[in-house]
Amino acid sequence: MPPSGSIENDTMQIKIGILEVQGAFQEHKVALMKAQKLLDIETNIQVTEVRHPDHVTDDLDGLIIPGGESTTISLFLKRNGMEEPLRKWMDEDRHVSWGTCAGMILLSKFTENQKQGGQPTLGKLDTVVSRNFFGRQVHSFEAPVTVQEKCLTKTDTDTDSFHGVFIRAPAVVEVCDPSVTVLAKLHRPDKNDDVIVAIQQGNVMATAFHPELTEDVRWHLHFLEMVKNAKK
Ligand code: GLN
């Protein structure tokens, strides 16, 4: 019996966990299944919920931390003894993580504008992330983000623009290590600046917006490719 994740008969087994505390579990799952069809090798993807330390198993190849309220999610992780198992799991190079919105906040080592008392984070990214960077709920908006990296514009029909759905979104206000790659920026014409809204550092990716709420599965495809490469 080959180990889980090996390529047998040209089919790769991939197991993705989605942290299911709040937020878009189902939407991420649907997008992953759509993206799977675009991968260049045959894959068998199993999507599983992660809500308990026992779910954080070594055979999990990837983890998505969806949006929600970062304070609530981190409290849930703390109360259920999940912080340590998740941190340990993430320390393995073959394990790939992706945080969207609140997930970005949890994955950053440093946060600004956090609730009083702070919120413990999983702290993998050498970045400073500012919570509610664009304002409160009323400041949720949709706007095009500009993709900075070729990994997201692979086919002839891909453009460097992606429809960003921002819901009380954070932003990366400082990159603290050269190994952090900026994947996408948002141009704000009123402020005439470019805000960092997607990053990757090694096997960890974070997006301030919600790709799972759009039809464009390029971010899910990129995540699956990171998982695939980490298994090689
Ligand atoms: N503003 C929220 C927080 O601080 C994040 C919002 C979201 O995930 N859509 O956690």
JSON list of N, CA and C and ligand atoms in Angstrom, two decimals, residues 22-23 65-73 100-106 113-115 119 130-133 135-137 140 165-170 207-210 212-213, ligand 1:
[
{"chain": "A", "resi": 22, "resn": "GLN", "atom": "N", "xyz": [-16.47, 29.31, 11.45]},
{"chain": "A", "resi": 22, "resn": "GLN", "atom": "CA", "xyz": [-17.42, 30.25, 10.86]},
{"chain": "A", "resi": 22, "resn": "GLN", "atom": "C", "xyz": [-17.06, 30.28, 9.39]},
{"chain": "A", "resi": 23, "resn": "GLY", "atom": "N", "xyz": [-17.87, 30.93, 8.61]},
{"chain": "A", "resi": 23, "resn": "GLY", "atom": "CA", "xyz": [-17.43, 31.22, 7.25]},
{"chain": "A", "resi": 23, "resn": "GLY", "atom": "C", "xyz": [-17.71, 30.14, 6.23]},
{"chain": "A", "resi": 65, "resn": "ILE", "atom": "N", "xyz": [-8.12, 28.35, 6.11]},
{"chain": "A", "resi": 65, "resn": "ILE", "atom": "CA", "xyz": [-8.74, 29.04, 7.25]},
{"chain": "A", "resi": 65, "resn": "ILE", "atom": "C", "xyz": [-9.63, 30.12, 6.64]},
{"chain": "A", "resi": 66, "resn": "PRO", "atom": "N", "xyz": [-10.94, 29.93, 6.63]},
{"chain": "A", "resi": 66, "resn": "PRO", "atom": "CA", "xyz": [-11.84, 30.87, 5.97]},
{"chain": "A", "resi": 66, "resn": "PRO", "atom": "C", "xyz": [-12.02, 32.16, 6.77]},
{"chain": "A", "resi": 67, "resn": "GLY", "atom": "N", "xyz": [-12.78, 33.07, 6.19]},
{"chain": "A", "resi": 67, "resn": "GLY", "atom": "CA", "xyz": [-13.08, 34.33, 6.87]},
{"chain": "A", "resi": 67, "resn": "GLY", "atom": "C", "xyz": [-14.05, 34.12, 8.01]},
{"chain": "A", "resi": 68, "resn": "GLY", "atom": "N", "xyz": [-14.40, 35.19, 8.66]},
{"chain": "A", "resi": 68, "resn": "GLY", "atom": "CA", "xyz": [-15.27, 35.16, 9.84]},
{"chain": "A", "resi": 68, "resn": "GLY", "atom": "C", "xyz": [-14.83, 36.30, 10.72]},
{"chain": "A", "resi": 69, "resn": "GLU", "atom": "N", "xyz": [-14.77, 36.04, 12.00]},
{"chain": "A", "resi": 69, "resn": "GLU", "atom": "CA", "xyz": [-14.29, 37.06, 12.94]},
{"chain": "A", "resi": 69, "resn": "GLU", "atom": "C", "xyz": [-13.04, 36.46, 13.61]},
{"chain": "A", "resi": 70, "resn": "SER", "atom": "N", "xyz": [-11.91, 37.10, 13.37]},
{"chain": "A", "resi": 70, "resn": "SER", "atom": "CA", "xyz": [-10.65, 36.50, 13.83]},
{"chain": "A", "resi": 70, "resn": "SER", "atom": "C", "xyz": [-10.61, 36.30, 15.34]},
{"chain": "A", "resi": 71, "resn": "THR", "atom": "N", "xyz": [-11.22, 37.22, 16.09]},
{"chain": "A", "resi": 71, "resn": "THR", "atom": "CA", "xyz": [-11.23, 37.08, 17.55]},
{"chain": "A", "resi": 71, "resn": "THR", "atom": "C", "xyz": [-12.01, 35.82, 17.95]},
{"chain": "A", "resi": 72, "resn": "THR", "atom": "N", "xyz": [-13.17, 35.62, 17.33]},
{"chain": "A", "resi": 72, "resn": "THR", "atom": "CA", "xyz": [-13.99, 34.45, 17.63]},
{"chain": "A", "resi": 72, "resn": "THR", "atom": "C", "xyz": [-13.26, 33.17, 17.23]},
{"chain": "A", "resi": 73, "resn": "ILE", "atom": "N", "xyz": [-12.64, 33.19, 16.07]},
{"chain": "A", "resi": 73, "resn": "ILE", "atom": "CA", "xyz": [-11.96, 31.98, 15.61]},
{"chain": "A", "resi": 73, "resn": "ILE", "atom": "C", "xyz": [-10.78, 31.65, 16.54]},
{"chain": "A", "resi": 100, "resn": "THR", "atom": "N", "xyz": [-8.02, 33.13, 4.34]},
{"chain": "A", "resi": 100, "resn": "THR", "atom": "CA", "xyz": [-8.74, 34.22, 3.65]},
{"chain": "A", "resi": 100, "resn": "THR", "atom": "C", "xyz": [-9.33, 35.15, 4.71]},
{"chain": "A", "resi": 101, "resn": "CYS", "atom": "N", "xyz": [-9.08, 36.44, 4.54]},
{"chain": "A", "resi": 101, "resn": "CYS", "atom": "CA", "xyz": [-9.64, 37.48, 5.39]},
{"chain": "A", "resi": 101, "resn": "CYS", "atom": "C", "xyz": [-9.28, 37.27, 6.87]},
{"chain": "A", "resi": 102, "resn": "ALA", "atom": "N", "xyz": [-10.21, 36.84, 7.72]},
{"chain": "A", "resi": 102, "resn": "ALA", "atom": "CA", "xyz": [-9.85, 36.59, 9.13]},
{"chain": "A", "resi": 102, "resn": "ALA", "atom": "C", "xyz": [-8.70, 35.59, 9.19]},
{"chain": "A", "resi": 103, "resn": "GLY", "atom": "N", "xyz": [-8.67, 34.65, 8.24]},
{"chain": "A", "resi": 103, "resn": "GLY", "atom": "CA", "xyz": [-7.59, 33.66, 8.17]},
{"chain": "A", "resi": 103, "resn": "GLY", "atom": "C", "xyz": [-6.24, 34.32, 7.96]},
{"chain": "A", "resi": 104, "resn": "MET", "atom": "N", "xyz": [-6.23, 35.42, 7.20]},
{"chain": "A", "resi": 104, "resn": "MET", "atom": "CA", "xyz": [-4.98, 36.16, 7.00]},
{"chain": "A", "resi": 104, "resn": "MET", "atom": "C", "xyz": [-4.49, 36.75, 8.32]},
{"chain": "A", "resi": 105, "resn": "ILE", "atom": "N", "xyz": [-5.44, 37.26, 9.11]},
{"chain": "A", "resi": 105, "resn": "ILE", "atom": "CA", "xyz": [-5.08, 37.86, 10.41]},
{"chain": "A", "resi": 105, "resn": "ILE", "atom": "C", "xyz": [-4.47, 36.79, 11.33]},
{"chain": "A", "resi": 106, "resn": "LEU", "atom": "N", "xyz": [-5.11, 35.61, 11.34]},
{"chain": "A", "resi": 106, "resn": "LEU", "atom": "CA", "xyz": [-4.63, 34.54, 12.21]},
{"chain": "A", "resi": 106, "resn": "LEU", "atom": "C", "xyz": [-3.24, 34.03, 11.80]},
{"chain": "A", "resi": 113, "resn": "ASN", "atom": "N", "xyz": [-4.47, 47.11, 15.17]},
{"chain": "A", "resi": 113, "resn": "ASN", "atom": "CA", "xyz": [-5.90, 47.39, 15.27]},
{"chain": "A", "resi": 113, "resn": "ASN", "atom": "C", "xyz": [-6.68, 46.18, 15.78]},
{"chain": "A", "resi": 114, "resn": "GLN", "atom": "N", "xyz": [-6.01, 45.37, 16.61]},
{"chain": "A", "resi": 114, "resn": "GLN", "atom": "CA", "xyz": [-6.72, 44.20, 17.12]},
{"chain": "A", "resi": 114, "resn": "GLN", "atom": "C", "xyz": [-7.57, 44.58, 18.33]},
{"chain": "A", "resi": 115, "resn": "LYS", "atom": "N", "xyz": [-8.49, 43.68, 18.69]},
{"chain": "A", "resi": 115, "resn": "LYS", "atom": "CA", "xyz": [-9.37, 43.97, 19.82]},
{"chain": "A", "resi": 115, "resn": "LYS", "atom": "C", "xyz": [-8.55, 44.04, 21.09]},
{"chain": "A", "resi": 119, "resn": "GLN", "atom": "N", "xyz": [-5.29, 39.24, 20.12]},
{"chain": "A", "resi": 119, "resn": "GLN", "atom": "CA", "xyz": [-5.81, 37.93, 19.78]},
{"chain": "A", "resi": 119, "resn": "GLN", "atom": "C", "xyz": [-4.64, 37.04, 19.41]},
{"chain": "A", "resi": 130, "resn": "SER", "atom": "N", "xyz": [-3.23, 44.67, 9.25]},
{"chain": "A", "resi": 130, "resn": "SER", "atom": "CA", "xyz": [-4.10, 45.57, 9.97]},
{"chain": "A", "resi": 130, "resn": "SER", "atom": "C", "xyz": [-5.55, 45.11, 9.82]},
{"chain": "A", "resi": 131, "resn": "ARG", "atom": "N", "xyz": [-6.20, 44.86, 10.96]},
{"chain": "A", "resi": 131, "resn": "ARG", "atom": "CA", "xyz": [-7.62, 44.43, 10.95]},
{"chain": "A", "resi": 131, "resn": "ARG", "atom": "C", "xyz": [-8.50, 45.57, 10.46]},
{"chain": "A", "resi": 132, "resn": "ASN", "atom": "N", "xyz": [-9.60, 45.22, 9.82]},
{"chain": "A", "resi": 132, "resn": "ASN", "atom": "CA", "xyz": [-10.60, 46.20, 9.37]},
{"chain": "A", "resi": 132, "resn": "ASN", "atom": "C", "xyz": [-9.93, 47.40, 8.70]},
{"chain": "A", "resi": 133, "resn": "PHE", "atom": "N", "xyz": [-8.94, 47.12, 7.89]},
{"chain": "A", "resi": 133, "resn": "PHE", "atom": "CA", "xyz": [-8.12, 48.18, 7.29]},
{"chain": "A", "resi": 133, "resn": "PHE", "atom": "C", "xyz": [-8.97, 49.18, 6.51]},
{"chain": "A", "resi": 135, "resn": "GLY", "atom": "N", "xyz": [-12.15, 49.87, 7.04]},
{"chain": "A", "resi": 135, "resn": "GLY", "atom": "CA", "xyz": [-13.28, 50.41, 7.80]},
{"chain": "A", "resi": 135, "resn": "GLY", "atom": "C", "xyz": [-14.20, 49.30, 8.25]},
{"chain": "A", "resi": 136, "resn": "ARG", "atom": "N", "xyz": [-15.36, 49.67, 8.77]},
{"chain": "A", "resi": 136, "resn": "ARG", "atom": "CA", "xyz": [-16.29, 48.69, 9.33]},
{"chain": "A", "resi": 136, "resn": "ARG", "atom": "C", "xyz": [-17.16, 48.07, 8.26]},
{"chain": "A", "resi": 137, "resn": "GLN", "atom": "N", "xyz": [-18.18, 47.35, 8.67]},
{"chain": "A", "resi": 137, "resn": "GLN", "atom": "CA", "xyz": [-19.04, 46.59, 7.75]},
{"chain": "A", "resi": 137, "resn": "GLN", "atom": "C", "xyz": [-19.47, 47.39, 6.53]},
{"chain": "A", "resi": 140, "resn": "SER", "atom": "N", "xyz": [-17.49, 47.29, 3.34]},
{"chain": "A", "resi": 140, "resn": "SER", "atom": "CA", "xyz": [-17.30, 46.10, 2.52]},
{"chain": "A", "resi": 140, "resn": "SER", "atom": "C", "xyz": [-17.55, 46.51, 1.07]},
{"chain": "A", "resi": 165, "resn": "VAL", "atom": "N", "xyz": [-13.57, 40.40, -3.53]},
{"chain": "A", "resi": 165, "resn": "VAL", "atom": "CA", "xyz": [-14.70, 40.66, -2.63]},
{"chain": "A", "resi": 165, "resn": "VAL", "atom": "C", "xyz": [-14.11, 40.91, -1.24]},
{"chain": "A", "resi": 166, "resn": "PHE", "atom": "N", "xyz": [-14.30, 42.13, -0.74]},
{"chain": "A", "resi": 166, "resn": "PHE", "atom": "CA", "xyz": [-13.70, 42.52, 0.54]},
{"chain": "A", "resi": 166, "resn": "PHE", "atom": "C", "xyz": [-14.81, 42.70, 1.56]},
{"chain": "A", "resi": 167, "resn": "ILE", "atom": "N", "xyz": [-14.74, 41.97, 2.67]},
{"chain": "A", "resi": 167, "resn": "ILE", "atom": "CA", "xyz": [-15.75, 42.09, 3.72]},
{"chain": "A", "resi": 167, "resn": "ILE", "atom": "C", "xyz": [-15.03, 42.43, 5.04]},
{"chain": "A", "resi": 168, "resn": "ARG", "atom": "N", "xyz": [-15.14, 43.66, 5.46]},
{"chain": "A", "resi": 168, "resn": "ARG", "atom": "CA", "xyz": [-14.40, 44.13, 6.65]},
{"chain": "A", "resi": 168, "resn": "ARG", "atom": "C", "xyz": [-12.97, 43.57, 6.64]},
{"chain": "A", "resi": 169, "resn": "ALA", "atom": "N", "xyz": [-12.35, 43.79, 5.50]},
{"chain": "A", "resi": 169, "resn": "ALA", "atom": "CA", "xyz": [-11.10, 43.07, 5.20]},
{"chain": "A", "resi": 169, "resn": "ALA", "atom": "C", "xyz": [-9.88, 43.70, 5.88]},
{"chain": "A", "resi": 170, "resn": "PRO", "atom": "N", "xyz": [-8.90, 42.85, 6.14]},
{"chain": "A", "resi": 170, "resn": "PRO", "atom": "CA", "xyz": [-7.61, 43.37, 6.59]},
{"chain": "A", "resi": 170, "resn": "PRO", "atom": "C", "xyz": [-6.75, 43.71, 5.37]},
{"chain": "A", "resi": 207, "resn": "THR", "atom": "N", "xyz": [-4.98, 35.71, 1.64]},
{"chain": "A", "resi": 207, "resn": "THR", "atom": "CA", "xyz": [-5.67, 36.71, 0.82]},
{"chain": "A", "resi": 207, "resn": "THR", "atom": "C", "xyz": [-6.62, 37.50, 1.72]},
{"chain": "A", "resi": 208, "resn": "ALA", "atom": "N", "xyz": [-6.61, 38.82, 1.54]},
{"chain": "A", "resi": 208, "resn": "ALA", "atom": "CA", "xyz": [-7.49, 39.67, 2.36]},
{"chain": "A", "resi": 208, "resn": "ALA", "atom": "C", "xyz": [-8.93, 39.60, 1.87]},
{"chain": "A", "resi": 209, "resn": "PHE", "atom": "N", "xyz": [-9.10, 39.17, 0.61]},
{"chain": "A", "resi": 209, "resn": "PHE", "atom": "CA", "xyz": [-10.42, 39.12, -0.02]},
{"chain": "A", "resi": 209, "resn": "PHE", "atom": "C", "xyz": [-10.91, 37.66, -0.04]},
{"chain": "A", "resi": 210, "resn": "HIS", "atom": "N", "xyz": [-12.08, 37.44, -0.64]},
{"chain": "A", "resi": 210, "resn": "HIS", "atom": "CA", "xyz": [-12.73, 36.12, -0.59]},
{"chain": "A", "resi": 210, "resn": "HIS", "atom": "C", "xyz": [-12.87, 35.51, -1.99]},
{"chain": "A", "resi": 212, "resn": "GLU", "atom": "N", "xyz": [-13.41, 32.55, -2.75]},
{"chain": "A", "resi": 212, "resn": "GLU", "atom": "CA", "xyz": [-14.43, 31.49, -2.74]},
{"chain": "A", "resi": 212, "resn": "GLU", "atom": "C", "xyz": [-15.83, 32.06, -3.04]},
{"chain": "A", "resi": 213, "resn": "LEU", "atom": "N", "xyz": [-15.98, 33.37, -3.01]},
{"chain": "A", "resi": 213, "resn": "LEU", "atom": "CA", "xyz": [-17.28, 33.98, -3.31]},
{"chain": "A", "resi": 213, "resn": "LEU", "atom": "C", "xyz": [-17.36, 34.46, -4.76]},
{"chain": "B", "resi": 1, "resn": "GLN", "atom": "N1", "xyz": [-12.81, 41.96, 10.20]},
{"chain": "B", "resi": 1, "resn": "GLN", "atom": "C1", "xyz": [-12.81, 40.56, 10.49]},
{"chain": "B", "resi": 1, "resn": "GLN", "atom": "C2", "xyz": [-11.82, 40.25, 11.61]},
{"chain": "B", "resi": 1, "resn": "GLN", "atom": "O1", "xyz": [-11.24, 41.08, 12.15]},
{"chain": "B", "resi": 1, "resn": "GLN", "atom": "C3", "xyz": [-12.51, 39.74, 9.26]},
{"chain": "B", "resi": 1, "resn": "GLN", "atom": "C4", "xyz": [-13.66, 39.76, 8.29]},
{"chain": "B", "resi": 1, "resn": "GLN", "atom": "C5", "xyz": [-13.76, 38.58, 7.37]},
{"chain": "B", "resi": 1, "resn": "GLN", "atom": "O2", "xyz": [-13.13, 37.54, 7.58]},
{"chain": "B", "resi": 1, "resn": "GLN", "atom": "N2", "xyz": [-14.61, 38.67, 6.37]},
{"chain": "B", "resi": 1, "resn": "GLN", "atom": "O3", "xyz": [-11.63, 39.14, 11.94]}
]
